[in-house]
Amino acid sequence: MKQLNFNTNIFIGENSLDCLKTYSNERIFIVTDGFLVESKLIDFITDNINDTNTVEIYTDVVPDPVVDNVVGGVEKLDAFKPTLLIAFGGGSAIDAAKAMKLFGIKLGKFEQLTLIVIPTTSGTGSEVTNFSVITNPKENLKHPLVDDLLQPDKAILDTRLVRTVPPHITADTGMDVLTHALEAYVSTEANDFSDALAEKAISLILNYLERAFVNGDDMEAREKVHYASCLAGIAFNQASLGLCHGIAHTIGGKFHMPHGRINAILLPSIIEFNSEKCNVAMAKYADIAQKNSLSTGSGKMAVRQLVNRIKKLRQALDIPSNFVEMGETVESLKPHLDTIGKEAIQDPTTATNPIQPTEEEVIAIIEP
Ligand code: NAD
């Protein structure tokens, strides 16, 4: 038996931020990053919060939030005693806010806290998932936390908020979406519901990501990619992810490269590995290639067309095809490979990969 829950109300389209206007006499704690305050994007939020509310803004979140961000945030939450928590930003600000809520409840600082998530990148889908990824710098490791307390109560998708995302971040975060959808699609926990969401997310990314990258003011493309991110998020919230994320979490903890970029580099090799080792995965990748008119064939030939399409997209988005091209040297990567192999197979997201790899197979996928 599998129970499919979905407890986040999603507000989309023009004026979706208006739902913030309904709150009165609340103590609102906003978690965001410094850039979103300096660039005044935060005004989109504060302009919709009426004066009867008391607001505190927490900006100490760093990209790939660390344990200290969460500890510091919980202390601030405890002092402020909020009745409403708003996460505003990319995956980093969102995941920090989600973890603050989780640990605030676990440490008995408060019993419940309504969480509204407003993404400003189109990538992680964190606005609709019960995941939060927190980095422990002492271990150089990113920990995916999974808990129903992390599930946001509301998600607001306002495409105006992603208009300013620069091309390289549009590229990285968009490839994160594609990875979420493809990993959910071939996951051992995939089902017809998650497949429907993943299929739509994949076709939106294949059709619109390059447009959003080339022209950030193309609001149709921006909207499609923003919605794809959310659809993929719901898909992997049900089906979880796979080896690409398992490796990305360990590499991201050590080298601090953008998460989506790591996924983009690994994704073609992961598809090749999974389809060589698992016929069910091969059939599903082939199915995606056919559904997106990438191939009229089946099996290996269709998978090759899918891999080629992803490599072409990656090139069009100016994303390097390996870690050395990204600025790492063979010497800087080599000493970490054994640890990366060990950690990747233990990462919880690897558990639902269609085939469980050995450490040696993980190393072969990433070896420069
Ligand atoms: P991010 O939140 O780190 O943001 C990247 C950069 O973009 C930051 O410098 C930020 O200031 C900037 N930015 C954000 N919005 C902007 C805007 N509208 N205009 C201009 N610049 C803007 O990046 P991300 O890719 O959204 O999130 C990555 C994090 O999310 C990683 O820690 C990753 O591990 C995690 N993640 C979480 C999940 C999940 O389910 N919780 C899934 C995938 C990834």
mmCIF file of C-alpha atoms and ligand atoms in Angstrom:
data_model
loop_
_atom_site.group_PDB
_atom_site.id
_atom_site.type_symbol
_atom_site.label_atom_id
_atom_site.label_comp_id
_atom_site.label_asym_id
_atom_site.label_seq_id
_atom_site.Cartn_x
_atom_site.Cartn_y
_atom_site.Cartn_z
ATOM 1 C CA MET A 1 0.000 0.000 0.000
ATOM 2 C CA LYS A 2 1.160 3.489 -0.741
ATOM 3 C CA GLN A 3 -0.530 6.603 0.624
ATOM 4 C CA LEU A 4 -0.166 9.723 -1.498
ATOM 5 C CA ASN A 5 -0.470 12.905 0.571
ATOM 6 C CA PHE A 6 -0.360 16.396 -0.696
ATOM 7 C CA ASN A 7 -0.874 19.020 1.959
ATOM 8 C CA THR A 8 0.404 22.207 0.325
ATOM 9 C CA ASN A 9 -2.041 24.724 -1.135
ATOM 10 C CA ILE A 10 -0.525 26.204 -4.290
ATOM 11 C CA PHE A 11 -1.352 29.723 -5.466
ATOM 12 C CA ILE A 12 -0.401 30.462 -9.067
ATOM 13 C CA GLY A 13 -0.783 33.232 -11.591
ATOM 14 C CA GLU A 14 -1.255 36.955 -11.505
ATOM 15 C CA ASN A 15 -1.990 38.415 -8.066
ATOM 16 C CA SER A 16 -1.172 35.149 -6.308
ATOM 17 C CA LEU A 17 0.780 37.157 -3.715
ATOM 18 C CA ASP A 18 -2.546 38.770 -2.754
ATOM 19 C CA CYS A 19 -3.188 35.789 -0.503
ATOM 20 C CA LEU A 20 -0.677 37.385 1.912
ATOM 21 C CA LYS A 21 -3.097 40.305 2.338
ATOM 22 C CA THR A 22 -5.512 38.092 4.253
ATOM 23 C CA TYR A 23 -3.199 37.884 7.282
ATOM 24 C CA SER A 24 -3.800 40.350 10.137
ATOM 25 C CA ASN A 25 -2.345 40.723 13.630
ATOM 26 C CA GLU A 26 0.246 38.026 12.990
ATOM 27 C CA ARG A 27 3.883 37.901 14.033
ATOM 28 C CA ILE A 28 5.559 37.149 10.711
ATOM 29 C CA PHE A 29 9.145 35.886 10.496
ATOM 30 C CA ILE A 30 10.588 36.040 6.963
ATOM 31 C CA VAL A 31 13.645 33.936 6.110
ATOM 32 C CA THR A 32 15.444 35.115 2.980
ATOM 33 C CA ASP A 33 18.945 35.842 1.681
ATOM 34 C CA GLY A 34 20.774 39.185 1.683
ATOM 35 C CA PHE A 35 20.592 39.637 -2.083
ATOM 36 C CA LEU A 36 16.797 39.534 -2.115
ATOM 37 C CA VAL A 37 16.669 42.351 0.437
ATOM 38 C CA GLU A 38 19.371 44.485 -1.242
ATOM 39 C CA SER A 39 17.738 44.064 -4.666
ATOM 40 C CA LYS A 40 14.377 45.087 -3.131
ATOM 41 C CA LEU A 41 12.673 41.928 -4.397
ATOM 42 C CA ILE A 42 11.562 41.564 -0.774
ATOM 43 C CA ASP A 43 9.180 44.512 -1.431
ATOM 44 C CA PHE A 44 6.961 42.106 -3.405
ATOM 45 C CA ILE A 45 6.335 40.405 -0.058
ATOM 46 C CA THR A 46 6.326 43.262 2.431
ATOM 47 C CA ASP A 47 4.065 45.400 0.183
ATOM 48 C CA ASN A 48 1.421 42.679 0.517
ATOM 49 C CA ILE A 49 1.615 42.411 4.308
ATOM 50 C CA ASN A 50 -0.662 44.865 6.081
ATOM 51 C CA ASP A 51 0.389 47.120 8.969
ATOM 52 C CA THR A 52 -1.489 45.182 11.636
ATOM 53 C CA ASN A 53 1.220 42.507 11.416
ATOM 54 C CA THR A 54 4.633 42.617 13.114
ATOM 55 C CA VAL A 55 7.451 41.555 10.769
ATOM 56 C CA GLU A 56 11.056 40.423 11.341
ATOM 57 C CA ILE A 57 13.350 39.598 8.440
ATOM 58 C CA TYR A 58 16.200 37.094 8.816
ATOM 59 C CA THR A 59 18.837 37.370 6.077
ATOM 60 C CA ASP A 60 21.755 35.321 7.375
ATOM 61 C CA VAL A 61 21.232 32.404 4.971
ATOM 62 C CA VAL A 62 24.190 31.394 2.802
ATOM 63 C CA PRO A 63 23.959 29.360 -0.442
ATOM 64 C CA ASP A 64 23.797 25.689 0.575
ATOM 65 C CA PRO A 65 22.637 26.572 4.108
ATOM 66 C CA VAL A 66 24.755 25.293 6.961
ATOM 67 C CA VAL A 67 23.837 23.939 10.398
ATOM 68 C CA ASP A 68 24.731 27.314 12.007
ATOM 69 C CA ASN A 69 22.105 29.076 9.836
ATOM 70 C CA VAL A 70 19.503 26.746 11.270
ATOM 71 C CA VAL A 71 20.721 27.013 14.878
ATOM 72 C CA GLY A 72 20.892 30.840 14.655
ATOM 73 C CA GLY A 73 17.465 30.953 13.035
ATOM 74 C CA VAL A 74 15.850 28.789 15.707
ATOM 75 C CA GLU A 75 17.229 31.136 18.407
ATOM 76 C CA LYS A 76 15.760 34.136 16.583
ATOM 77 C CA LEU A 77 12.434 32.352 16.113
ATOM 78 C CA ASP A 78 12.367 31.493 19.799
ATOM 79 C CA ALA A 79 12.975 35.135 20.750
ATOM 80 C CA PHE A 80 10.482 36.559 18.218
ATOM 81 C CA LYS A 81 7.681 33.995 18.831
ATOM 82 C CA PRO A 82 6.198 34.105 15.337
ATOM 83 C CA THR A 83 2.739 32.931 14.360
ATOM 84 C CA LEU A 84 3.629 32.718 10.666
ATOM 85 C CA LEU A 85 6.874 31.746 8.910
ATOM 86 C CA ILE A 86 7.564 32.892 5.336
ATOM 87 C CA ALA A 87 10.428 31.416 3.310
ATOM 88 C CA PHE A 88 11.339 33.713 0.428
ATOM 89 C CA GLY A 89 14.179 32.867 -1.938
ATOM 90 C CA GLY A 90 15.914 30.076 -3.746
ATOM 91 C CA GLY A 91 16.271 26.577 -2.352
ATOM 92 C CA SER A 92 18.868 27.771 0.154
ATOM 93 C CA ALA A 93 16.594 30.252 1.971
ATOM 94 C CA ILE A 94 13.631 27.882 1.705
ATOM 95 C CA ASP A 95 15.491 24.875 3.094
ATOM 96 C CA ALA A 96 16.950 26.944 5.928
ATOM 97 C CA ALA A 97 13.448 28.134 6.927
ATOM 98 C CA LYS A 98 12.031 24.614 6.702
ATOM 99 C CA ALA A 99 14.806 23.207 8.898
ATOM 100 C CA MET A 100 14.308 26.046 11.432
ATOM 101 C CA LYS A 101 10.658 25.084 11.694
ATOM 102 C CA LEU A 102 11.480 21.382 12.058
ATOM 103 C CA PHE A 103 14.094 21.847 14.781
ATOM 104 C CA GLY A 104 12.031 24.549 16.513
ATOM 105 C CA ILE A 105 9.236 22.006 16.912
ATOM 106 C CA LYS A 106 11.546 19.100 17.789
ATOM 107 C CA LEU A 107 13.267 21.212 20.474
ATOM 108 C CA GLY A 108 9.895 22.179 21.947
ATOM 109 C CA LYS A 109 10.222 25.926 21.137
ATOM 110 C CA PHE A 110 6.735 25.949 19.580
ATOM 111 C CA GLU A 111 4.113 23.353 18.718
ATOM 112 C CA GLN A 112 3.147 24.272 15.189
ATOM 113 C CA LEU A 113 3.957 27.109 12.824
ATOM 114 C CA THR A 114 2.261 27.862 9.507
ATOM 115 C CA LEU A 115 4.849 27.893 6.722
ATOM 116 C CA ILE A 116 4.386 29.801 3.453
ATOM 117 C CA VAL A 117 7.044 29.261 0.792
ATOM 118 C CA ILE A 118 7.624 31.709 -2.049
ATOM 119 C CA PRO A 119 10.364 30.553 -4.455
ATOM 120 C CA THR A 120 12.483 33.060 -6.382
ATOM 121 C CA THR A 121 14.358 30.457 -8.434
ATOM 122 C CA SER A 122 12.814 27.764 -10.625
ATOM 123 C CA GLY A 123 14.745 24.743 -9.459
ATOM 124 C CA THR A 124 14.422 22.900 -6.207
ATOM 125 C CA GLY A 125 10.642 22.458 -5.938
ATOM 126 C CA SER A 126 11.255 22.828 -2.197
ATOM 127 C CA GLU A 127 8.020 24.847 -1.924
ATOM 128 C CA VAL A 128 6.084 21.562 -2.214
ATOM 129 C CA THR A 129 8.372 18.948 -0.671
ATOM 130 C CA ASN A 130 9.021 17.446 2.728
ATOM 131 C CA PHE A 131 12.779 17.641 2.059
ATOM 132 C CA SER A 132 15.355 20.143 3.295
ATOM 133 C CA VAL A 133 19.052 19.907 2.467
ATOM 134 C CA ILE A 134 21.417 21.236 5.149
ATOM 135 C CA THR A 135 25.219 21.228 4.930
ATOM 136 C CA ASN A 136 27.407 20.167 7.826
ATOM 137 C CA PRO A 137 30.709 21.955 7.074
ATOM 138 C CA LYS A 138 32.547 19.867 9.698
ATOM 139 C CA GLU A 139 31.799 16.686 7.744
ATOM 140 C CA ASN A 140 31.794 18.441 4.332
ATOM 141 C CA LEU A 141 28.463 16.737 3.712
ATOM 142 C CA LYS A 142 24.973 17.817 2.641
ATOM 143 C CA HIS A 143 22.271 16.062 4.653
ATOM 144 C CA PRO A 144 18.847 15.645 3.048
ATOM 145 C CA LEU A 145 16.322 15.845 5.909
ATOM 146 C CA VAL A 146 12.974 14.194 5.184
ATOM 147 C CA ASP A 147 10.060 14.825 7.540
ATOM 148 C CA ASP A 148 6.360 15.642 7.125
ATOM 149 C CA LEU A 149 6.886 18.689 9.368
ATOM 150 C CA LEU A 150 8.933 20.136 6.484
ATOM 151 C CA GLN A 151 5.926 20.126 4.143
ATOM 152 C CA PRO A 152 4.909 23.766 3.494
ATOM 153 C CA ASP A 153 1.307 24.803 4.152
ATOM 154 C CA LYS A 154 1.191 27.198 1.211
ATOM 155 C CA ALA A 155 3.330 27.743 -1.885
ATOM 156 C CA ILE A 156 3.020 30.912 -3.962
ATOM 157 C CA LEU A 157 4.318 30.817 -7.532
ATOM 158 C CA ASP A 158 4.610 34.350 -8.881
ATOM 159 C CA THR A 159 6.625 34.367 -12.096
ATOM 160 C CA ARG A 160 7.626 38.036 -11.674
ATOM 161 C CA LEU A 161 9.939 36.932 -8.869
ATOM 162 C CA VAL A 162 12.153 34.861 -11.191
ATOM 163 C CA ARG A 163 12.553 37.502 -13.900
ATOM 164 C CA THR A 164 15.839 38.750 -12.413
ATOM 165 C CA VAL A 165 17.473 35.327 -12.108
ATOM 166 C CA PRO A 166 20.698 35.615 -14.167
ATOM 167 C CA PRO A 167 21.260 33.198 -17.087
ATOM 168 C CA HIS A 168 23.788 30.935 -15.354
ATOM 169 C CA ILE A 169 21.478 30.417 -12.357
ATOM 170 C CA THR A 170 18.500 29.913 -14.707
ATOM 171 C CA ALA A 171 20.569 27.207 -16.422
ATOM 172 C CA ASP A 172 21.712 25.434 -13.252
ATOM 173 C CA THR A 173 18.362 25.508 -11.486
ATOM 174 C CA GLY A 174 16.520 24.437 -14.665
ATOM 175 C CA MET A 175 18.771 21.405 -15.007
ATOM 176 C CA ASP A 176 18.019 20.612 -11.359
ATOM 177 C CA VAL A 177 14.327 20.472 -12.344
ATOM 178 C CA LEU A 178 15.066 18.092 -15.224
ATOM 179 C CA THR A 179 17.088 15.875 -12.870
ATOM 180 C CA HIS A 180 14.287 15.813 -10.269
ATOM 181 C CA ALA A 181 11.743 14.811 -12.877
ATOM 182 C CA LEU A 182 13.875 12.133 -14.539
ATOM 183 C CA GLU A 183 14.988 10.644 -11.221
ATOM 184 C CA ALA A 184 11.390 10.547 -9.961
ATOM 185 C CA TYR A 185 10.331 8.959 -13.270
ATOM 186 C CA VAL A 186 12.700 5.981 -12.999
ATOM 187 C CA SER A 187 12.633 5.742 -9.186
ATOM 188 C CA THR A 188 11.695 2.416 -7.601
ATOM 189 C CA GLU A 189 8.858 4.350 -5.898
ATOM 190 C CA ALA A 190 7.483 5.856 -9.134
ATOM 191 C CA ASN A 191 3.756 5.416 -9.749
ATOM 192 C CA ASP A 192 1.227 6.647 -12.308
ATOM 193 C CA PHE A 193 0.615 9.818 -10.307
ATOM 194 C CA SER A 194 4.268 10.827 -9.960
ATOM 195 C CA ASP A 195 4.878 9.785 -13.588
ATOM 196 C CA ALA A 196 2.197 12.180 -14.857
ATOM 197 C CA LEU A 197 3.793 15.086 -12.992
ATOM 198 C CA ALA A 198 7.336 14.130 -14.017
ATOM 199 C CA GLU A 199 6.395 13.730 -17.689
ATOM 200 C CA LYS A 200 4.894 17.216 -17.813
ATOM 201 C CA ALA A 201 7.869 18.750 -16.002
ATOM 202 C CA ILE A 202 10.321 17.094 -18.415
ATOM 203 C CA SER A 203 8.491 18.294 -21.528
ATOM 204 C CA LEU A 204 8.208 21.863 -20.142
ATOM 205 C CA ILE A 205 11.949 21.971 -19.451
ATOM 206 C CA LEU A 206 12.868 20.535 -22.851
ATOM 207 C CA ASN A 207 10.619 23.084 -24.557
ATOM 208 C CA TYR A 208 11.169 26.242 -22.514
ATOM 209 C CA LEU A 209 14.402 26.224 -20.481
ATOM 210 C CA GLU A 210 16.659 27.387 -23.300
ATOM 211 C CA ARG A 211 14.231 30.222 -24.078
ATOM 212 C CA ALA A 212 14.254 31.390 -20.433
ATOM 213 C CA PHE A 213 18.072 31.213 -20.453
ATOM 214 C CA VAL A 214 18.469 33.221 -23.674
ATOM 215 C CA ASN A 215 15.905 35.865 -22.742
ATOM 216 C CA GLY A 216 15.087 36.230 -19.062
ATOM 217 C CA ASP A 217 12.271 38.641 -19.945
ATOM 218 C CA ASP A 218 10.440 35.902 -21.889
ATOM 219 C CA MET A 219 7.710 35.604 -19.283
ATOM 220 C CA GLU A 220 5.938 32.722 -21.003
ATOM 221 C CA ALA A 221 9.123 30.641 -20.814
ATOM 222 C CA ARG A 222 9.768 31.824 -17.237
ATOM 223 C CA GLU A 223 6.286 30.713 -16.192
ATOM 224 C CA LYS A 224 6.583 27.287 -17.826
ATOM 225 C CA VAL A 225 9.954 26.643 -16.166
ATOM 226 C CA HIS A 226 8.654 27.891 -12.792
ATOM 227 C CA TYR A 227 5.663 25.547 -12.984
ATOM 228 C CA ALA A 228 7.893 22.687 -14.173
ATOM 229 C CA SER A 229 9.974 23.138 -11.027
ATOM 230 C CA CYS A 230 6.889 22.796 -8.840
ATOM 231 C CA LEU A 231 5.511 19.815 -10.813
ATOM 232 C CA ALA A 232 8.848 18.018 -10.530
ATOM 233 C CA GLY A 233 8.874 18.825 -6.805
ATOM 234 C CA ILE A 234 5.489 17.140 -6.289
ATOM 235 C CA ALA A 235 6.692 14.176 -8.381
ATOM 236 C CA PHE A 236 9.817 13.573 -6.314
ATOM 237 C CA ASN A 237 7.995 14.245 -3.080
ATOM 238 C CA GLN A 238 6.055 11.064 -3.924
ATOM 239 C CA ALA A 239 8.686 9.000 -5.690
ATOM 240 C CA SER A 240 11.929 10.414 -4.218
ATOM 241 C CA LEU A 241 15.104 10.772 -6.286
ATOM 242 C CA GLY A 242 18.118 8.702 -7.271
ATOM 243 C CA LEU A 243 21.853 8.326 -7.648
ATOM 244 C CA CYS A 244 22.431 11.679 -9.360
ATOM 245 C CA HIS A 245 21.275 13.468 -6.211
ATOM 246 C CA GLY A 246 23.111 10.970 -4.004
ATOM 247 C CA ILE A 247 26.389 11.918 -5.709
ATOM 248 C CA ALA A 248 25.501 15.628 -5.955
ATOM 249 C CA HIS A 249 24.964 15.844 -2.182
ATOM 250 C CA THR A 250 28.406 14.466 -1.387
ATOM 251 C CA ILE A 251 30.201 16.510 -4.082
ATOM 252 C CA GLY A 252 28.256 19.660 -3.127
ATOM 253 C CA GLY A 253 29.307 19.301 0.517
ATOM 254 C CA LYS A 254 32.984 19.183 -0.470
ATOM 255 C CA PHE A 255 33.364 21.513 -3.435
ATOM 256 C CA HIS A 256 30.515 24.049 -3.049
ATOM 257 C CA MET A 257 29.592 24.022 -6.718
ATOM 258 C CA PRO A 258 26.010 25.011 -7.585
ATOM 259 C CA HIS A 259 23.759 22.017 -6.906
ATOM 260 C CA GLY A 260 21.954 22.108 -10.273
ATOM 261 C CA ARG A 261 25.264 22.327 -12.153
ATOM 262 C CA ILE A 262 26.578 19.194 -10.460
ATOM 263 C CA ASN A 263 23.382 17.380 -11.458
ATOM 264 C CA ALA A 264 23.673 18.671 -15.031
ATOM 265 C CA ILE A 265 27.217 17.324 -15.319
ATOM 266 C CA LEU A 266 26.277 13.896 -13.944
ATOM 267 C CA LEU A 267 22.838 13.362 -15.475
ATOM 268 C CA PRO A 268 23.790 11.899 -18.914
ATOM 269 C CA SER A 269 26.176 9.365 -17.308
ATOM 270 C CA ILE A 270 23.554 8.419 -14.720
ATOM 271 C CA ILE A 271 20.998 7.732 -17.473
ATOM 272 C CA GLU A 272 23.536 5.575 -19.326
ATOM 273 C CA PHE A 273 24.449 3.684 -16.132
ATOM 274 C CA ASN A 274 20.840 3.054 -15.073
ATOM 275 C CA SER A 275 19.695 1.967 -18.522
ATOM 276 C CA GLU A 276 22.647 -0.406 -18.984
ATOM 277 C CA LYS A 277 21.982 -2.077 -15.625
ATOM 278 C CA CYS A 278 18.189 -2.040 -15.457
ATOM 279 C CA ASN A 279 15.736 -2.883 -18.252
ATOM 280 C CA VAL A 280 12.823 -1.195 -16.490
ATOM 281 C CA ALA A 281 14.779 2.063 -16.319
ATOM 282 C CA MET A 282 15.812 1.708 -19.964
ATOM 283 C CA ALA A 283 12.170 1.285 -21.000
ATOM 284 C CA LYS A 284 11.128 4.358 -19.039
ATOM 285 C CA TYR A 285 13.891 6.569 -20.453
ATOM 286 C CA ALA A 286 12.951 5.322 -23.933
ATOM 287 C CA ASP A 287 9.327 6.146 -23.210
ATOM 288 C CA ILE A 288 10.300 9.729 -22.293
ATOM 289 C CA ALA A 289 12.360 10.026 -25.494
ATOM 290 C CA GLN A 290 9.363 8.910 -27.559
ATOM 291 C CA LYS A 291 6.858 11.109 -25.711
ATOM 292 C CA ASN A 292 9.062 14.134 -26.443
ATOM 293 C CA SER A 293 9.543 13.180 -30.121
ATOM 294 C CA LEU A 294 13.275 12.635 -29.576
ATOM 295 C CA SER A 295 13.160 9.116 -31.025
ATOM 296 C CA THR A 296 10.862 6.847 -32.999
ATOM 297 C CA GLY A 297 12.908 3.826 -31.923
ATOM 298 C CA SER A 298 12.942 1.976 -28.624
ATOM 299 C CA GLY A 299 15.452 0.596 -26.114
ATOM 300 C CA LYS A 300 19.074 1.652 -26.344
ATOM 301 C CA MET A 301 18.591 3.788 -29.435
ATOM 302 C CA ALA A 302 15.879 5.903 -27.791
ATOM 303 C CA VAL A 303 17.957 6.282 -24.606
ATOM 304 C CA ARG A 304 20.886 7.492 -26.704
ATOM 305 C CA GLN A 305 18.643 10.168 -28.272
ATOM 306 C CA LEU A 306 17.521 11.311 -24.826
ATOM 307 C CA VAL A 307 21.119 11.520 -23.602
ATOM 308 C CA ASN A 308 22.124 13.440 -26.743
ATOM 309 C CA ARG A 309 19.243 15.886 -26.262
ATOM 310 C CA ILE A 310 20.290 16.541 -22.648
ATOM 311 C CA LYS A 311 23.926 17.045 -23.669
ATOM 312 C CA LYS A 312 22.842 19.494 -26.395
ATOM 313 C CA LEU A 313 20.676 21.398 -23.928
ATOM 314 C CA ARG A 314 23.538 21.496 -21.420
ATOM 315 C CA GLN A 315 25.847 22.906 -24.105
ATOM 316 C CA ALA A 316 23.273 25.500 -25.160
ATOM 317 C CA LEU A 317 23.077 26.581 -21.500
ATOM 318 C CA ASP A 318 26.877 27.011 -21.294
ATOM 319 C CA ILE A 319 27.197 24.324 -18.627
ATOM 320 C CA PRO A 320 30.504 22.409 -18.603
ATOM 321 C CA SER A 321 30.358 18.707 -19.353
ATOM 322 C CA ASN A 322 32.700 17.584 -16.554
ATOM 323 C CA PHE A 323 34.202 18.738 -13.266
ATOM 324 C CA VAL A 324 37.624 19.532 -14.704
ATOM 325 C CA GLU A 325 36.008 21.887 -17.241
ATOM 326 C CA MET A 326 34.281 23.446 -14.231
ATOM 327 C CA GLY A 327 37.587 24.456 -12.730
ATOM 328 C CA GLU A 328 38.450 21.477 -10.540
ATOM 329 C CA THR A 329 41.664 19.643 -11.346
ATOM 330 C CA VAL A 330 42.122 15.905 -11.529
ATOM 331 C CA GLU A 331 44.450 16.291 -8.522
ATOM 332 C CA SER A 332 41.825 18.128 -6.446
ATOM 333 C CA LEU A 333 39.125 15.522 -7.143
ATOM 334 C CA LYS A 334 41.131 12.285 -6.933
ATOM 335 C CA PRO A 335 41.800 12.216 -3.163
ATOM 336 C CA HIS A 336 38.048 12.517 -2.468
ATOM 337 C CA LEU A 337 36.776 9.845 -4.856
ATOM 338 C CA ASP A 338 36.711 6.945 -2.363
ATOM 339 C CA THR A 339 34.812 9.034 0.201
ATOM 340 C CA ILE A 340 32.417 10.300 -2.465
ATOM 341 C CA GLY A 341 31.764 6.698 -3.545
ATOM 342 C CA LYS A 342 31.014 5.627 0.043
ATOM 343 C CA GLU A 343 28.825 8.618 0.895
ATOM 344 C CA ALA A 344 26.864 8.543 -2.367
ATOM 345 C CA ILE A 345 25.666 4.984 -1.864
ATOM 346 C CA GLN A 346 24.585 5.828 1.699
ATOM 347 C CA ASP A 347 22.703 8.996 0.726
ATOM 348 C CA PRO A 348 18.954 8.448 1.293
ATOM 349 C CA THR A 349 18.111 9.604 -2.253
ATOM 350 C CA THR A 350 20.215 6.786 -3.751
ATOM 351 C CA ALA A 351 17.934 4.222 -2.072
ATOM 352 C CA THR A 352 15.262 4.700 -4.762
ATOM 353 C CA ASN A 353 17.639 4.621 -7.741
ATOM 354 C CA PRO A 354 16.539 1.813 -10.127
ATOM 355 C CA ILE A 355 19.771 -0.034 -9.425
ATOM 356 C CA GLN A 356 21.997 0.097 -6.342
ATOM 357 C CA PRO A 357 25.564 0.940 -7.441
ATOM 358 C CA THR A 358 28.834 -0.192 -5.922
ATOM 359 C CA GLU A 359 31.367 2.391 -4.742
ATOM 360 C CA GLU A 360 33.524 1.543 -7.770
ATOM 361 C CA GLU A 361 30.601 2.215 -10.123
ATOM 362 C CA VAL A 362 29.974 5.602 -8.494
ATOM 363 C CA ILE A 363 33.638 6.501 -8.899
ATOM 364 C CA ALA A 364 33.565 5.423 -12.566
ATOM 365 C CA ILE A 365 30.604 7.780 -13.168
ATOM 366 C CA ILE A 366 32.423 10.829 -11.800
ATOM 367 C CA GLU A 367 36.078 10.013 -12.474
ATOM 368 C CA PRO A 368 37.707 12.840 -14.446
HETATM 369 P P1 NAD B 1 20.106 29.300 -4.084
HETATM 370 O O1 NAD B 1 18.923 29.416 -3.230
HETATM 371 O O2 NAD B 1 21.402 28.955 -3.393
HETATM 372 O O3 NAD B 1 20.262 30.642 -4.904
HETATM 373 C C1 NAD B 1 21.336 30.787 -5.823
HETATM 374 C C2 NAD B 1 21.637 32.275 -6.004
HETATM 375 O O4 NAD B 1 20.548 32.883 -6.694
HETATM 376 C C3 NAD B 1 21.792 33.046 -4.680
HETATM 377 O O5 NAD B 1 22.933 33.860 -4.768
HETATM 378 C C4 NAD B 1 20.517 33.891 -4.602
HETATM 379 O O6 NAD B 1 20.716 35.110 -3.933
HETATM 380 C C5 NAD B 1 20.217 34.117 -6.073
HETATM 381 N N1 NAD B 1 18.817 34.405 -6.364
HETATM 382 C C6 NAD B 1 17.731 33.809 -5.838
HETATM 383 N N2 NAD B 1 16.614 34.325 -6.390
HETATM 384 C C7 NAD B 1 17.005 35.267 -7.278
HETATM 385 C C8 NAD B 1 16.304 36.174 -8.152
HETATM 386 N N3 NAD B 1 14.979 36.167 -8.244
HETATM 387 N N4 NAD B 1 17.042 37.009 -8.915
HETATM 388 C C9 NAD B 1 18.404 36.999 -8.867
HETATM 389 N N5 NAD B 1 19.114 36.177 -8.069
HETATM 390 C C10 NAD B 1 18.411 35.321 -7.275
HETATM 391 O O7 NAD B 1 19.929 28.224 -5.275
HETATM 392 P P2 NAD B 1 18.839 27.119 -5.586
HETATM 393 O O8 NAD B 1 19.385 26.319 -6.699
HETATM 394 O O9 NAD B 1 17.484 27.673 -5.689
HETATM 395 O O10 NAD B 1 18.871 26.194 -4.261
HETATM 396 C C11 NAD B 1 19.947 25.343 -4.034
HETATM 397 C C12 NAD B 1 19.820 24.683 -2.670
HETATM 398 O O11 NAD B 1 18.604 23.923 -2.591
HETATM 399 C C13 NAD B 1 20.957 23.702 -2.434
HETATM 400 O O12 NAD B 1 21.364 23.772 -1.083
HETATM 401 C C14 NAD B 1 20.314 22.363 -2.753
HETATM 402 O O13 NAD B 1 20.963 21.284 -2.109
HETATM 403 C C15 NAD B 1 18.913 22.575 -2.226
HETATM 404 N N6 NAD B 1 17.891 21.679 -2.827
HETATM 405 C C16 NAD B 1 16.815 21.373 -2.051
HETATM 406 C C17 NAD B 1 15.815 20.538 -2.527
HETATM 407 C C18 NAD B 1 14.628 20.209 -1.661
HETATM 408 O O14 NAD B 1 13.788 19.418 -2.028
HETATM 409 N N7 NAD B 1 14.517 20.798 -0.499
HETATM 410 C C19 NAD B 1 15.889 20.022 -3.835
HETATM 411 C C20 NAD B 1 16.981 20.376 -4.609
HETATM 412 C C21 NAD B 1 17.979 21.211 -4.097
#
